[in-house]
Short mmCIF file of C-alpha atoms in Angstrom, two decimals:
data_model
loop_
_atom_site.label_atom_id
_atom_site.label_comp_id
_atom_site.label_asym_id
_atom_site.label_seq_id
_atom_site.Cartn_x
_atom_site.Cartn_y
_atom_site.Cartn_z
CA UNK A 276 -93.13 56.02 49.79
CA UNK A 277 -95.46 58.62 48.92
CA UNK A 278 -98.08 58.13 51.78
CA UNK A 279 -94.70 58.37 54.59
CA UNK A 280 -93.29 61.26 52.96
CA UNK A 281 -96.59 63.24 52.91
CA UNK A 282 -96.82 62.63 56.17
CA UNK A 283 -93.74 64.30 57.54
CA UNK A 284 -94.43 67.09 58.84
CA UNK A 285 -91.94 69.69 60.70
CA UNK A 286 -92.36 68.09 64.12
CA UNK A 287 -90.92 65.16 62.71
CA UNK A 288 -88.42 67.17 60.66
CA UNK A 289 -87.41 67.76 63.77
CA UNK A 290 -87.19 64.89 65.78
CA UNK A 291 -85.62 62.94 63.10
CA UNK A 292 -82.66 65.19 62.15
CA UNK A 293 -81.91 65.06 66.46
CA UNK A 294 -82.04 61.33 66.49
CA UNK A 295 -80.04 60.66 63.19
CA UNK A 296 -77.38 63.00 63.08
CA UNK A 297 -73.98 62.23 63.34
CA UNK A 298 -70.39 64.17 63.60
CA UNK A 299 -68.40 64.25 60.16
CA UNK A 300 -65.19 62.90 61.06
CA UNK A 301 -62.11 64.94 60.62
CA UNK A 302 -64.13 67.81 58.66
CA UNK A 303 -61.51 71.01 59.01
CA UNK A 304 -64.34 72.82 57.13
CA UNK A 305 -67.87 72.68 57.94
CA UNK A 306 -69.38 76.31 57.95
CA UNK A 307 -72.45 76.40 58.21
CA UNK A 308 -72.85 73.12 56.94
CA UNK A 309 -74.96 70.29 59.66
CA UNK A 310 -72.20 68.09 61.56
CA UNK A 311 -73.09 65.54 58.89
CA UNK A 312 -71.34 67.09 56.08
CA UNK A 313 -68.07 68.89 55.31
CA UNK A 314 -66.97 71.32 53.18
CA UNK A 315 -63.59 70.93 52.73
CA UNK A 316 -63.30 73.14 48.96
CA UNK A 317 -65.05 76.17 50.31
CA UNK A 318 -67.56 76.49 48.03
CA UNK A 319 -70.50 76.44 50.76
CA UNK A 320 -72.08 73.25 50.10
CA UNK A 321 -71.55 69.71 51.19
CA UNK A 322 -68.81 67.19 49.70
CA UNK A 323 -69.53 64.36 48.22
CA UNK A 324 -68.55 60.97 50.77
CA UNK A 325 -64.79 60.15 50.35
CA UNK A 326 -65.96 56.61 50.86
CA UNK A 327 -66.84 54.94 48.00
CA UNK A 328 -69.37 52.25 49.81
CA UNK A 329 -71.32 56.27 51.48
CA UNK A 330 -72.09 57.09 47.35
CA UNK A 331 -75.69 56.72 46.68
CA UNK A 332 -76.73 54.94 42.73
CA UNK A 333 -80.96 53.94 43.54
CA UNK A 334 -82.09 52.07 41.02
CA UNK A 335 -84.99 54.39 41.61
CA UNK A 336 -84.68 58.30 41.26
CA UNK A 337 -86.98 60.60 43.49
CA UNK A 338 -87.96 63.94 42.00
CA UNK A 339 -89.82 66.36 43.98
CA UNK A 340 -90.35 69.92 43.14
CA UNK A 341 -91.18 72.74 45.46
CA UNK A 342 -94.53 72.50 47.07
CA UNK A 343 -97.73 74.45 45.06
CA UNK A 344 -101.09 74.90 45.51
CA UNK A 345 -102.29 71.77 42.91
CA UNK A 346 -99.58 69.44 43.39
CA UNK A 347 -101.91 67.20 40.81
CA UNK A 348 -100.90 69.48 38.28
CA UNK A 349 -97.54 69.97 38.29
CA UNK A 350 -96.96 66.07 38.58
CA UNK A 351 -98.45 66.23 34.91
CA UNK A 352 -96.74 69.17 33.97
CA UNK A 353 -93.51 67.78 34.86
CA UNK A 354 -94.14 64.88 33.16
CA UNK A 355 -92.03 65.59 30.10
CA UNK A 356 -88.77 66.56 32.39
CA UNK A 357 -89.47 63.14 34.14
CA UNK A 358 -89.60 60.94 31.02
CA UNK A 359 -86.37 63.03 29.79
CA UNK A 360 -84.15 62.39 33.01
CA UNK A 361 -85.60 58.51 32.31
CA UNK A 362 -84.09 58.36 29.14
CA UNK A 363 -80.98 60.25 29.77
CA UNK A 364 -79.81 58.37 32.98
CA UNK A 365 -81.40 54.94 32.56
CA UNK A 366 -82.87 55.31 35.92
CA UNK A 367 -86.68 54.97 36.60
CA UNK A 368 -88.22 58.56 37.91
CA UNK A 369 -90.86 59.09 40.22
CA UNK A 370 -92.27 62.24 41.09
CA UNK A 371 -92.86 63.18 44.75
CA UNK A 372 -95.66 65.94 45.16
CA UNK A 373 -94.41 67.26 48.26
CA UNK A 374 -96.51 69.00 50.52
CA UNK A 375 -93.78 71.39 52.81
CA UNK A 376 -90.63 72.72 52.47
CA UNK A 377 -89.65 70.42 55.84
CA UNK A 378 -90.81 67.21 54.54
CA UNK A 379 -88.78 68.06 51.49
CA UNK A 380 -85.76 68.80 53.50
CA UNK A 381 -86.64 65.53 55.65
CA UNK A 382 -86.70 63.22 52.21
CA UNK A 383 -83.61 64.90 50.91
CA UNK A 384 -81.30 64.77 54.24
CA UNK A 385 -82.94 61.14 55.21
CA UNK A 386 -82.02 59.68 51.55
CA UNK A 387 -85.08 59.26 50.11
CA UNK A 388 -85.66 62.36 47.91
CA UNK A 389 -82.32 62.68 45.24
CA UNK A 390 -83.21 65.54 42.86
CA UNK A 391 -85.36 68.80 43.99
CA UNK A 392 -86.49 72.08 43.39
CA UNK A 393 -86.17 74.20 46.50
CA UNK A 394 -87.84 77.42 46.46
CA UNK A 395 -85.78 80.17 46.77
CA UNK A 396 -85.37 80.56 50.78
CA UNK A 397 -85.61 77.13 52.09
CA UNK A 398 -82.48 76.53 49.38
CA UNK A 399 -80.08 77.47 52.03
CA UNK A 400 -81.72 75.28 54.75
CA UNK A 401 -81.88 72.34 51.96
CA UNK A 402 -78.28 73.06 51.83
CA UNK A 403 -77.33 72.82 55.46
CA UNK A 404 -79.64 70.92 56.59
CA UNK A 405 -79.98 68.20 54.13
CA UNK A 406 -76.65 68.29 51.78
CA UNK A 407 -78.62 69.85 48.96
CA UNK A 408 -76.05 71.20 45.96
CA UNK A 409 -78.01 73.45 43.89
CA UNK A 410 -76.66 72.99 40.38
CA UNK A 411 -79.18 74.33 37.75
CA UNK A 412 -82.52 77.45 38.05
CA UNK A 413 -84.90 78.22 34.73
CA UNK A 414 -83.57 80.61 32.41
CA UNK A 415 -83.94 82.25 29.02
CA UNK A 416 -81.87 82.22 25.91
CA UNK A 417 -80.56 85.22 27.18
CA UNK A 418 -79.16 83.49 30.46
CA UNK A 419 -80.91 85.72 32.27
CA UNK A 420 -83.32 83.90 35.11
CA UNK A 421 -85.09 85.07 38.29
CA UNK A 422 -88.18 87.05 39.55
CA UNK A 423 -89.22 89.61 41.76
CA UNK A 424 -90.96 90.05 45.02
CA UNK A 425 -94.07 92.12 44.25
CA UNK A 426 -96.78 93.94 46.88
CA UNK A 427 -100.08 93.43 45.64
CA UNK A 428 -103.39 95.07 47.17
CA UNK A 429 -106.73 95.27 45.49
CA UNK A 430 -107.58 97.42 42.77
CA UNK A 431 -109.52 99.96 44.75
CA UNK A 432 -107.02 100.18 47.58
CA UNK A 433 -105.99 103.02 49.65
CA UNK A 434 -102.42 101.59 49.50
CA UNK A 435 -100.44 103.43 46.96
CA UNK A 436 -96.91 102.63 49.00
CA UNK A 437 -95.13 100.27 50.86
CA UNK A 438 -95.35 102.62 53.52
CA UNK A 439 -99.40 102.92 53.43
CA UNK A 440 -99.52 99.33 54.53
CA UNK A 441 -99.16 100.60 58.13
CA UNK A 442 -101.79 99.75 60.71
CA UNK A 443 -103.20 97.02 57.37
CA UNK A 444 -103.48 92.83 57.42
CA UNK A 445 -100.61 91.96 55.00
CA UNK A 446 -100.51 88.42 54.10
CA UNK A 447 -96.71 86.92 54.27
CA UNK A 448 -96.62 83.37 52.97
CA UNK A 449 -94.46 81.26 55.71
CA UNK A 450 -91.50 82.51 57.80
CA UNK A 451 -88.61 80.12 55.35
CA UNK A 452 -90.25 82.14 51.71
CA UNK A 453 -87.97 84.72 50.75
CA UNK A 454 -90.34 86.88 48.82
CA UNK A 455 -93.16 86.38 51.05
CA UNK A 456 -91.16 86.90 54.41
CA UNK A 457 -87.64 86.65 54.63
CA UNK A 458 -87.22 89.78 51.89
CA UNK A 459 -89.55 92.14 53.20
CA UNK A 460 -88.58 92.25 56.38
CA UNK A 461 -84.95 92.72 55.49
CA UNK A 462 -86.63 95.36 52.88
CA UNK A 463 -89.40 97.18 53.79
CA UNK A 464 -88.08 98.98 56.88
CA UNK A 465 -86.58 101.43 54.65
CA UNK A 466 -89.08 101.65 52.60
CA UNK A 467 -91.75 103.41 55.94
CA UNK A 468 -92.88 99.89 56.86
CA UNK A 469 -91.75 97.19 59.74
CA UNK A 470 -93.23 94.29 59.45
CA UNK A 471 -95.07 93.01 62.84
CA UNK A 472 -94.56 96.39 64.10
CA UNK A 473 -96.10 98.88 61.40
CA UNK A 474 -98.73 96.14 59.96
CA UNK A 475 -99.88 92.50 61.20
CA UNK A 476 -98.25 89.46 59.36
CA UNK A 477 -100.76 86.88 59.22
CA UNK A 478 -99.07 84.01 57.38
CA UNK A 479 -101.10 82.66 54.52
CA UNK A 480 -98.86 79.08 54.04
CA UNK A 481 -98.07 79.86 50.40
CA UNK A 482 -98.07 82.71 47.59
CA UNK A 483 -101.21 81.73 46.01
CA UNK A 484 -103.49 81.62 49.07
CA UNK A 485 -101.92 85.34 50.08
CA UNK A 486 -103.15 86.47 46.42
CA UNK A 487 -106.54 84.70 46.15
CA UNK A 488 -106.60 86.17 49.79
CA UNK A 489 -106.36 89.46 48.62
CA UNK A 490 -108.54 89.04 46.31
CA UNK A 491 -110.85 88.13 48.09
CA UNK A 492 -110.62 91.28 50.58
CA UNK A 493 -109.28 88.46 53.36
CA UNK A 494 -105.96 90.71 53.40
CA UNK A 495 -105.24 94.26 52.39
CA UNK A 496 -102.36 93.25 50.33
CA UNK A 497 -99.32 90.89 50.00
CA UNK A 498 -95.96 90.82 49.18
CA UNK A 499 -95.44 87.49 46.64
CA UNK A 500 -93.24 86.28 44.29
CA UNK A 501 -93.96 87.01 40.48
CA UNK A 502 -93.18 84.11 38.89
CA UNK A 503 -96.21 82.82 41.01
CA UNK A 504 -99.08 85.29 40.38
CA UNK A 505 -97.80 85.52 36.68
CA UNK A 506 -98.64 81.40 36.12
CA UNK A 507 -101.75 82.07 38.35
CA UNK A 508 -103.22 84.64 36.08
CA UNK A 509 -102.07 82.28 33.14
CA UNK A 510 -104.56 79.38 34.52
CA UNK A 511 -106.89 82.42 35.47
CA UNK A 512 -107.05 81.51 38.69
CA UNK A 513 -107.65 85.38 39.41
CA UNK A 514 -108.17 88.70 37.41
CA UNK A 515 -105.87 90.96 37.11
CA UNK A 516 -108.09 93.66 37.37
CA UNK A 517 -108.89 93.31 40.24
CA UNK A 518 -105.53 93.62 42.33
CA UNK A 519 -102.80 96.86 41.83
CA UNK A 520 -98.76 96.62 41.97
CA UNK A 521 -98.06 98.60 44.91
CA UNK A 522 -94.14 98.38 44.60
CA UNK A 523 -91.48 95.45 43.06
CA UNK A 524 -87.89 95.02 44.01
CA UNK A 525 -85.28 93.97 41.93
CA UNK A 526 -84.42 90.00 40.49
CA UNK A 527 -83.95 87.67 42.95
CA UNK A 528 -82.81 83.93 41.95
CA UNK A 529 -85.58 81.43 41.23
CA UNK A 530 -85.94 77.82 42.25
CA UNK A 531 -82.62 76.47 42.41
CA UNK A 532 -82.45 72.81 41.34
CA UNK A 533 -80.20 70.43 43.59
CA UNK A 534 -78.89 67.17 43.73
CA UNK A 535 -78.35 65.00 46.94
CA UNK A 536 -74.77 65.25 47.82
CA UNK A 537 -73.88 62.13 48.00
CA UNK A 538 -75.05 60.58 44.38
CA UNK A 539 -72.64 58.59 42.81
CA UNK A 540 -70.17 61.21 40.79
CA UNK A 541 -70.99 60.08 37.29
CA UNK A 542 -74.50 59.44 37.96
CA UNK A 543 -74.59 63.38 38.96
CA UNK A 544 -73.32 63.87 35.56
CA UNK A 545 -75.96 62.13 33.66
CA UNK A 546 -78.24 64.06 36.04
CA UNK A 547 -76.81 67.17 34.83
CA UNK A 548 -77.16 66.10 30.94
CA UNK A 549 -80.58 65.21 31.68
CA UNK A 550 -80.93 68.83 32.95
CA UNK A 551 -79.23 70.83 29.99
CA UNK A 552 -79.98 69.17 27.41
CA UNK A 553 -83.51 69.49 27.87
CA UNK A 554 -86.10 71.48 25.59
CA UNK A 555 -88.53 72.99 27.37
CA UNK A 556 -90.27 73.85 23.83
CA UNK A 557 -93.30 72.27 22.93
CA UNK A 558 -94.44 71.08 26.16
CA UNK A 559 -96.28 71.57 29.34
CA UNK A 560 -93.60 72.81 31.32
CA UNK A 561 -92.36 75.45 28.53
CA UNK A 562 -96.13 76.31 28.92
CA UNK A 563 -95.91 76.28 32.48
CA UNK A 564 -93.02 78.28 33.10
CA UNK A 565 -93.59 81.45 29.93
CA UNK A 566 -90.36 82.63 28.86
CA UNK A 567 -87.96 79.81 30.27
CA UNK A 568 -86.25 77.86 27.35
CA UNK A 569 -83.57 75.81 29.29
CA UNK A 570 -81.82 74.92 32.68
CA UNK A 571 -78.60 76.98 33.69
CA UNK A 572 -75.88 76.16 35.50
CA UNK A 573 -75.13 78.13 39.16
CA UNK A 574 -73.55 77.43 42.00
CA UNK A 575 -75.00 78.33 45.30
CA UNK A 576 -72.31 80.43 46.89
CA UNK A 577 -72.75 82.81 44.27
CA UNK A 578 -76.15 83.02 42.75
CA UNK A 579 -77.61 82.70 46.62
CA UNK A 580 -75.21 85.30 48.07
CA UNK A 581 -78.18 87.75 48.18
CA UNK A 582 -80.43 85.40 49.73
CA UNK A 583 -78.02 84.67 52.05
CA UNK A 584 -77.28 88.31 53.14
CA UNK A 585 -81.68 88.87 53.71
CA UNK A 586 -81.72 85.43 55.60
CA UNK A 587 -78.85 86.75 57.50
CA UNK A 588 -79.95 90.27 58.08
CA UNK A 589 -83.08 88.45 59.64
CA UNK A 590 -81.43 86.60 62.17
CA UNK A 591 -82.30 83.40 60.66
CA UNK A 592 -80.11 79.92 61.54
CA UNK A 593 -79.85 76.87 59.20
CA UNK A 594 -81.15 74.79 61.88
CA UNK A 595 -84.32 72.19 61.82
CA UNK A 596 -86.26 74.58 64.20
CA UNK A 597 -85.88 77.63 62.21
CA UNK A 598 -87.26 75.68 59.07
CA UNK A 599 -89.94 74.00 61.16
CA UNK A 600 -91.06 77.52 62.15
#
């Protein structure tokens, strides 16, 4: 399973989602839901199957979080979570280290991937595309949870402002990432600076190459998410001394966590135990992820509504091609 899923890539993405998918019948409510789902509750994402015999119970659950630089290291890291669900549901885990956020999408929407983290843009394509129903994101005790897209340029830069980034090489991660695309184009503009007009996006393929590349003087700076470059400093995989915050926005949500639509009801629910019931103290993923003590509960229509308004302010559509971009 692991070798075919790491080799989807977006061309099959997108020959697979034309050849498979099929009307929902009598759906009064899709939105912007794929034909293959309905929506008939309004609450943006896609029902579960009215037919019993269309619910889903593997004896085999397929976790997969969003795709990283060292997806070596997070299988370890997650290694606690996974032995936790285990216990909780009575199902056997595997991880999936998945290498894009299409052949995530593919797994999920082809039934082969049932629980996922999808980074914060390509949620609402998991959602459409896929039937993805984000249900939990990392939080604190507090209940607060989410992170901020930051511009980062090296310490000795010229660029003190968003706006000094005109006529520069800005690294933006790939065209789905909210913080490293979708955001600052919907941003920036009123902050002096058009992307592709003012600067040239070269797109880096994730938010630790753009920050190594700035590092490394390969880009003159980069907007990226903070919840990134915080964990890379952590594993000093650069020095902080050498870049400079330019500029931050405000929170944004985080990875959402989501369950494949059609799951079997109460398996869903053991799925959900699994999720807030775990302690994230003591471990390598309350290592991992500083300041996050436990999973909380959102719902996509309302925690994503700001995601959704960027996404839309871009133009974008929750189709296969504008994922596959």
């Amino acid at each position: 399973m692991r070798n075919l899923l790491a080799r989807l890539g977006s061309v099959a993405f997108v020959a697979g989602f034309t050849l498979t998918a099929a009307h929902a019948a009598d759906c009064a409510n899709q939105g912007a839901l794929d034909s293959n789902y309905c929506d008939a509750n309004g609450d943006l994402v896609a029902d579960a199957p009215t037919d019993p015999a269309k619910l889903s119970n593997p004896d085999t659950l397929v976790f997969a979080y969003t795709p990283v630089e060292d997806p070596a290291v997070y299988a370890d890291i997650w290694a606690p979570f996974i032995d936790h669900l285990e216990n909780v549901t009575g199902k056997d885990v595997q991880f999936f280290a998945v290498q894009s956020n299409s052949a995530e999408v593919e797994a999920m929407r082809s039934g082969r991937l049932h629980i996922a983290g999808f980074s914060t843009g390509p949620t609402p394509f998991a959602v459409n595309l896929a039937g993805a129903v984000p249900f939990a994101i990392m939080g604190g005790d507090d209940g607060q949870f989410g992170y901020r897209l930051q511009v980062f340029t090296q310490a000795d830069s010229d660029i003190k402002t968003p706006a000094d980034m005109a006529g520069k090489r800005i690294a933006h991660t790939s065209p789905t990432s909210n913080s490293g695309n979708q955001a600052p184009r919907a941003l920036f503009p009123a902050l002096g600076v058009v992307p592709d007009e003012d600067y040239e996006v070269i797109y880096s393929g994730s938010h630790d190459q753009s920050m190594l590349g700035v590092v490394a003087g390969d880009y003159d700076a980069a907007p990226v998410a903070s919840e990134v470059v915080e964990r890379m400093a952590d594993r000093g995989l650069y020095d902080p001394a050498d870049v400079r915050l330019v500029w931050e926005s405000d929170p944004f949500p985080t990875t959402s966590f989501n369950y494949a639509h059609d799951l079997d009801p109460a398996l869903v629910e053991k799925v959900k135990e699994a999720f807030f019931s775990f302690d994230f103290k003591g471990n390598k993923l309350g290592e991992e992820f500083e300041g996050v003590s436990k999973f909380i509960p959102i719902t996509y229509k309302d925690q994503w509504a700001v995601i959704r308004q960027i996404q839309a302010s871009n133009g974008v559509e929750y189709t296969p091609q504008g994922l596959a971009k």
